Short mmCIF file of C-alpha atoms in Angstrom, two decimals:
data_model
loop_
_atom_site.label_atom_id
_atom_site.label_comp_id
_atom_site.label_asym_id
_atom_site.label_seq_id
_atom_site.Cartn_x
_atom_site.Cartn_y
_atom_site.Cartn_z
CA UNK A 44 188.88 -132.93 5.25
CA UNK A 45 185.56 -135.73 5.17
CA UNK A 46 184.10 -136.96 2.56
CA UNK A 47 180.32 -136.17 2.69
CA UNK A 48 177.72 -137.74 0.59
CA UNK A 49 174.18 -136.27 0.06
CA UNK A 50 171.47 -137.81 -1.51
CA UNK A 51 169.07 -136.29 -4.16
CA UNK A 52 165.68 -136.37 -4.58
CA UNK A 53 166.00 -138.55 -7.31
CA UNK A 54 168.20 -140.80 -5.48
CA UNK A 55 171.36 -139.75 -6.62
CA UNK A 56 174.26 -139.76 -4.17
CA UNK A 57 176.05 -136.63 -4.70
CA UNK A 58 179.86 -136.61 -3.08
CA UNK A 59 180.84 -133.79 -1.42
CA UNK A 60 183.46 -132.78 0.68
CA UNK A 61 183.38 -130.98 4.15
CA UNK A 62 186.33 -129.57 5.95
CA UNK A 63 185.53 -129.42 9.38
CA UNK A 64 185.95 -127.34 12.09
CA UNK A 65 185.62 -127.59 15.35
CA UNK A 66 181.87 -127.55 16.72
CA UNK A 67 181.25 -124.89 14.22
CA UNK A 68 177.21 -123.03 13.94
CA UNK A 69 178.66 -121.65 10.34
CA UNK A 70 179.03 -123.40 6.65
CA UNK A 71 180.13 -121.66 3.55
CA UNK A 72 178.74 -124.74 1.16
CA UNK A 73 180.52 -123.84 -2.66
CA UNK A 74 178.15 -124.78 -5.27
CA UNK A 75 180.66 -126.23 -8.31
CA UNK A 76 180.41 -125.15 -12.05
CA UNK A 77 181.98 -127.25 -14.78
CA UNK A 78 185.13 -129.02 -14.53
CA UNK A 79 185.10 -127.15 -10.80
CA UNK A 80 187.04 -130.01 -8.99
CA UNK A 81 190.70 -130.18 -6.98
CA UNK A 82 192.32 -130.60 -9.76
CA UNK A 83 191.13 -127.93 -11.71
CA UNK A 84 190.30 -125.36 -9.06
CA UNK A 85 192.63 -126.00 -6.42
CA UNK A 86 192.04 -122.96 -4.41
CA UNK A 87 188.71 -125.21 -3.11
CA UNK A 88 191.43 -126.48 -0.06
CA UNK A 89 192.60 -123.18 0.35
CA UNK A 90 189.67 -122.22 1.38
CA UNK A 91 188.36 -124.93 2.94
CA UNK A 92 192.04 -124.94 4.90
CA UNK A 93 191.43 -121.30 5.95
CA UNK A 94 188.39 -121.53 6.72
CA UNK A 95 187.85 -124.41 9.24
CA UNK A 96 191.30 -122.61 11.06
CA UNK A 97 188.97 -119.71 11.68
CA UNK A 98 186.22 -122.17 13.27
CA UNK A 99 184.03 -122.06 9.97
CA UNK A 100 182.93 -125.12 8.26
CA UNK A 101 183.24 -125.13 4.58
CA UNK A 102 181.54 -127.45 1.93
CA UNK A 103 183.30 -128.18 -1.68
CA UNK A 104 179.51 -129.21 -2.93
CA UNK A 105 180.67 -131.03 -6.18
CA UNK A 106 177.69 -131.89 -8.11
CA UNK A 107 176.73 -133.26 -11.49
CA UNK A 108 179.15 -131.37 -13.92
CA UNK A 109 182.47 -131.45 -11.42
CA UNK A 110 184.18 -133.69 -13.86
CA UNK A 111 184.09 -135.28 -16.75
CA UNK A 112 182.30 -138.16 -15.30
CA UNK A 113 181.77 -139.30 -11.84
CA UNK A 114 180.79 -142.55 -10.82
CA UNK A 115 178.08 -142.69 -7.90
CA UNK A 116 175.23 -144.67 -6.42
CA UNK A 117 171.73 -144.41 -6.90
CA UNK A 118 169.90 -145.40 -3.80
CA UNK A 119 166.46 -145.13 -5.45
CA UNK A 120 167.61 -147.89 -8.20
CA UNK A 121 170.12 -149.73 -5.66
CA UNK A 122 172.46 -149.21 -8.93
CA UNK A 123 175.72 -147.97 -9.63
CA UNK A 124 175.65 -144.80 -11.80
CA UNK A 125 177.43 -142.75 -13.97
CA UNK A 126 177.14 -138.67 -13.99
CA UNK A 127 179.51 -135.88 -15.11
CA UNK A 128 179.33 -132.60 -17.48
CA UNK A 129 178.77 -135.12 -20.24
CA UNK A 130 175.09 -136.19 -19.18
CA UNK A 131 174.39 -133.28 -16.99
CA UNK A 132 170.98 -131.69 -16.81
CA UNK A 133 170.42 -128.23 -15.51
CA UNK A 134 166.63 -128.97 -14.18
CA UNK A 135 168.76 -130.76 -12.00
CA UNK A 136 169.82 -127.58 -10.38
CA UNK A 137 166.98 -127.35 -7.43
CA UNK A 138 167.38 -130.45 -6.10
CA UNK A 139 171.01 -130.80 -6.30
CA UNK A 140 171.59 -127.46 -4.00
CA UNK A 141 168.86 -128.93 -1.45
CA UNK A 142 170.58 -131.56 -0.70
CA UNK A 143 173.60 -130.05 0.26
CA UNK A 144 171.29 -127.55 2.24
CA UNK A 145 168.90 -130.39 4.14
CA UNK A 146 172.30 -131.63 5.38
CA UNK A 147 173.51 -128.11 6.37
CA UNK A 148 170.02 -126.99 7.60
CA UNK A 149 170.40 -130.05 10.49
CA UNK A 150 173.80 -128.86 11.20
CA UNK A 151 173.97 -125.14 11.24
CA UNK A 152 172.50 -122.29 12.50
CA UNK A 153 173.91 -119.93 9.48
CA UNK A 154 174.76 -121.18 5.92
CA UNK A 155 176.09 -119.14 3.37
CA UNK A 156 175.18 -120.42 -0.03
CA UNK A 157 178.14 -119.25 -2.59
CA UNK A 158 178.98 -120.76 -6.16
CA UNK A 159 181.98 -120.36 -8.35
CA UNK A 160 181.34 -120.08 -12.46
CA UNK A 161 178.16 -122.31 -13.76
CA UNK A 162 177.97 -122.67 -10.35
CA UNK A 163 177.47 -118.83 -9.54
CA UNK A 164 174.72 -119.17 -11.97
CA UNK A 165 172.73 -122.10 -10.31
CA UNK A 166 172.87 -120.56 -7.54
CA UNK A 167 171.10 -117.11 -9.15
CA UNK A 168 168.78 -119.32 -10.40
CA UNK A 169 168.20 -121.32 -6.74
CA UNK A 170 168.06 -118.26 -5.59
CA UNK A 171 165.24 -116.51 -7.55
CA UNK A 172 163.20 -119.75 -6.92
CA UNK A 173 163.41 -119.57 -2.98
CA UNK A 174 163.31 -117.10 -0.61
CA UNK A 175 163.79 -118.98 2.61
CA UNK A 176 166.54 -117.14 4.97
CA UNK A 177 166.37 -119.26 7.67
CA UNK A 178 167.73 -122.06 5.10
CA UNK A 179 170.15 -119.64 3.57
CA UNK A 180 171.32 -116.54 5.59
CA UNK A 181 173.69 -115.10 2.90
CA UNK A 182 175.20 -115.42 -0.43
CA UNK A 183 178.77 -115.58 -2.61
CA UNK A 184 179.11 -115.49 -6.66
CA UNK A 185 182.12 -116.26 -6.97
CA UNK A 186 183.18 -115.44 -10.73
CA UNK A 187 179.26 -116.06 -12.41
CA UNK A 188 179.80 -116.88 -16.01
CA UNK A 189 178.74 -115.05 -19.04
CA UNK A 190 176.84 -117.87 -21.06
CA UNK A 191 176.28 -116.79 -24.11
CA UNK A 192 179.90 -115.25 -24.44
CA UNK A 193 181.24 -118.92 -23.29
CA UNK A 194 178.88 -120.52 -25.89
CA UNK A 195 179.50 -118.07 -28.93
CA UNK A 196 181.80 -120.04 -30.86
CA UNK A 197 179.22 -122.98 -31.09
CA UNK A 198 178.24 -122.84 -34.71
CA UNK A 199 174.48 -122.86 -36.08
CA UNK A 200 175.22 -126.44 -37.04
CA UNK A 201 175.92 -127.62 -34.16
CA UNK A 202 173.14 -125.62 -32.95
CA UNK A 203 170.64 -127.23 -35.52
CA UNK A 204 172.29 -130.26 -34.96
CA UNK A 205 171.75 -130.72 -31.48
CA UNK A 206 168.03 -129.69 -30.99
CA UNK A 207 167.20 -132.83 -33.96
CA UNK A 208 168.83 -135.14 -32.21
CA UNK A 209 166.57 -134.01 -28.76
CA UNK A 210 163.71 -133.02 -31.47
CA UNK A 211 163.80 -137.18 -32.54
CA UNK A 212 164.11 -138.53 -29.34
CA UNK A 213 167.77 -139.05 -29.42
CA UNK A 214 169.36 -136.31 -26.22
CA UNK A 215 171.05 -138.79 -24.90
CA UNK A 216 173.44 -139.66 -27.57
CA UNK A 217 176.70 -138.19 -27.33
CA UNK A 218 177.39 -135.45 -29.88
CA UNK A 219 180.18 -135.94 -32.39
CA UNK A 220 181.99 -132.65 -31.39
CA UNK A 221 183.42 -131.06 -28.58
CA UNK A 222 180.23 -128.43 -27.01
CA UNK A 223 181.89 -125.04 -26.85
CA UNK A 224 185.11 -126.85 -28.21
CA UNK A 225 186.30 -128.89 -24.97
CA UNK A 226 182.85 -130.15 -23.52
CA UNK A 227 182.39 -133.83 -24.74
CA UNK A 228 178.59 -134.77 -23.89
CA UNK A 229 175.56 -135.90 -24.84
CA UNK A 230 172.76 -133.75 -26.97
CA UNK A 231 170.55 -133.37 -23.85
CA UNK A 232 172.99 -131.66 -21.41
CA UNK A 233 174.49 -129.27 -25.08
CA UNK A 234 170.40 -128.38 -25.42
CA UNK A 235 170.22 -127.07 -21.65
CA UNK A 236 173.33 -125.29 -22.75
CA UNK A 237 171.86 -123.91 -25.32
CA UNK A 238 168.25 -123.24 -23.59
CA UNK A 239 168.87 -120.19 -21.62
CA UNK A 240 168.26 -121.81 -18.09
CA UNK A 241 171.01 -120.74 -16.72
CA UNK A 242 171.87 -118.12 -18.96
CA UNK A 243 170.89 -115.40 -16.27
CA UNK A 244 174.22 -112.70 -16.77
CA UNK A 245 174.60 -112.01 -19.96
CA UNK A 246 173.21 -108.46 -20.20
CA UNK A 247 169.45 -108.98 -21.88
CA UNK A 248 167.59 -110.91 -19.49
CA UNK A 249 167.70 -110.25 -15.49
CA UNK A 250 164.54 -112.07 -14.63
CA UNK A 251 166.25 -114.11 -12.36
CA UNK A 252 168.43 -111.68 -11.22
CA UNK A 253 165.57 -109.73 -10.14
CA UNK A 254 163.56 -112.35 -8.02
CA UNK A 255 166.75 -112.64 -5.82
CA UNK A 256 166.28 -111.65 -2.56
CA UNK A 257 168.50 -112.20 0.05
CA UNK A 258 172.01 -110.51 0.01
CA UNK A 259 175.65 -111.13 0.23
CA UNK A 260 178.63 -110.30 -2.04
CA UNK A 261 179.99 -110.56 -5.51
CA UNK A 262 183.66 -111.57 -6.38
CA UNK A 263 185.68 -111.55 -9.54
CA UNK A 264 188.80 -111.26 -10.94
CA UNK A 265 189.78 -108.36 -13.07
CA UNK A 266 191.62 -110.58 -15.62
CA UNK A 267 188.12 -112.72 -16.19
CA UNK A 268 188.00 -114.31 -19.49
CA UNK A 269 184.82 -115.41 -19.02
CA UNK A 270 182.57 -112.06 -18.85
CA UNK A 271 182.83 -110.91 -22.79
CA UNK A 272 185.73 -108.23 -21.63
CA UNK A 273 184.80 -106.41 -18.67
CA UNK A 274 184.72 -108.06 -15.59
CA UNK A 275 184.14 -105.31 -13.49
CA UNK A 276 181.82 -103.73 -15.54
CA UNK A 277 179.83 -107.27 -15.42
CA UNK A 278 179.70 -107.69 -11.68
CA UNK A 279 178.61 -104.44 -11.41
CA UNK A 280 175.83 -104.84 -14.16
CA UNK A 281 174.84 -108.51 -12.27
CA UNK A 282 174.52 -106.16 -8.83
CA UNK A 283 172.54 -103.55 -10.05
CA UNK A 284 169.55 -105.73 -11.06
CA UNK A 285 169.67 -107.61 -7.22
CA UNK A 286 167.35 -106.07 -5.58
CA UNK A 287 169.45 -106.22 -2.69
CA UNK A 288 171.99 -104.52 -4.61
CA UNK A 289 172.72 -101.49 -2.06
CA UNK A 290 173.71 -104.08 0.52
CA UNK A 291 175.92 -106.05 -1.55
CA UNK A 292 179.52 -106.15 -1.87
CA UNK A 293 181.59 -106.14 -4.23
CA UNK A 294 184.96 -107.97 -4.72
CA UNK A 295 187.38 -107.11 -7.14
CA UNK A 296 190.58 -109.39 -7.02
CA UNK A 297 193.46 -107.78 -9.17
CA UNK A 298 195.48 -109.07 -11.75
CA UNK A 299 194.02 -112.79 -11.79
CA UNK A 300 191.22 -114.86 -13.99
CA UNK A 301 188.42 -116.68 -13.66
CA UNK A 302 190.02 -119.51 -11.22
CA UNK A 303 192.20 -116.96 -9.01
CA UNK A 304 195.42 -118.10 -10.38
CA UNK A 305 198.47 -116.63 -8.01
CA UNK A 306 195.82 -115.19 -5.63
CA UNK A 307 194.33 -118.29 -4.12
CA UNK A 308 195.05 -117.16 -0.28
CA UNK A 309 193.51 -114.28 -1.22
CA UNK A 310 190.41 -115.45 -2.02
CA UNK A 311 189.91 -117.52 1.11
CA UNK A 312 190.63 -114.63 2.84
CA UNK A 313 188.09 -112.82 1.58
CA UNK A 314 185.89 -115.87 1.99
CA UNK A 315 186.92 -115.60 5.48
CA UNK A 316 186.34 -112.19 6.44
CA UNK A 317 182.55 -112.21 5.18
CA UNK A 318 181.76 -115.25 7.18
CA UNK A 319 182.72 -114.14 10.41
CA UNK A 320 181.12 -110.90 9.55
CA UNK A 321 178.17 -112.65 8.59
CA UNK A 322 177.93 -115.06 11.63
CA UNK A 323 178.06 -112.11 14.27
CA UNK A 324 174.67 -110.26 12.37
#
């Protein structure tokens, strides 16, 4: 493993990790979800080691919300910066993904853009807006999240309190409660969750899915609890609204949940086989 620091347009340095192979022309970039780090999602180690052994590079693409707090650096201000799930802004999605793709474009012929959980929702958002198939060859959506379902426990009072802080210019204040019951964050961050910007798999608004022109694969565990009770149906519904549906691969990993518990070797092998198949196309 090697540290991989990439610079965003706003100057923030994102701290990724590269699992290098020997002279690879293919890379899988995995955009992380909220708290999607090596501690909570150790399957990233399995994916990285499996891919590099197959002569495919892997980038664990940590972004603003991989941890509660991340100390980093801003090249524009020259100052240390503290980012994380506590102050993430969804409006940074494009430039965070671009930062990793900018690195990949200089080093690889085949770039596969993957995302896990909220990271998959970010990939959907990105691909709905960017259609350069030289820059991204294929996508992998790993356990995309139903944000409406995730936020079902946010009370009307909590929503109103959040929106009032934002409306009165106090969006940088930390909420006095855990958003969704487990995220300590600013009102601005909670507002982004509530805005619907990345709520693109909830079964009501298919506009982002309908703009995707890339093809790839969608993966989910059959015990995934972030899907409102029907993981297989959820994944099929998402794919149904992607224009490339007939070319996409749907993969269901039996008897595992959102982070592929007890199935880390299986998800790693699946991604390896996809990458091997696609790099020869």
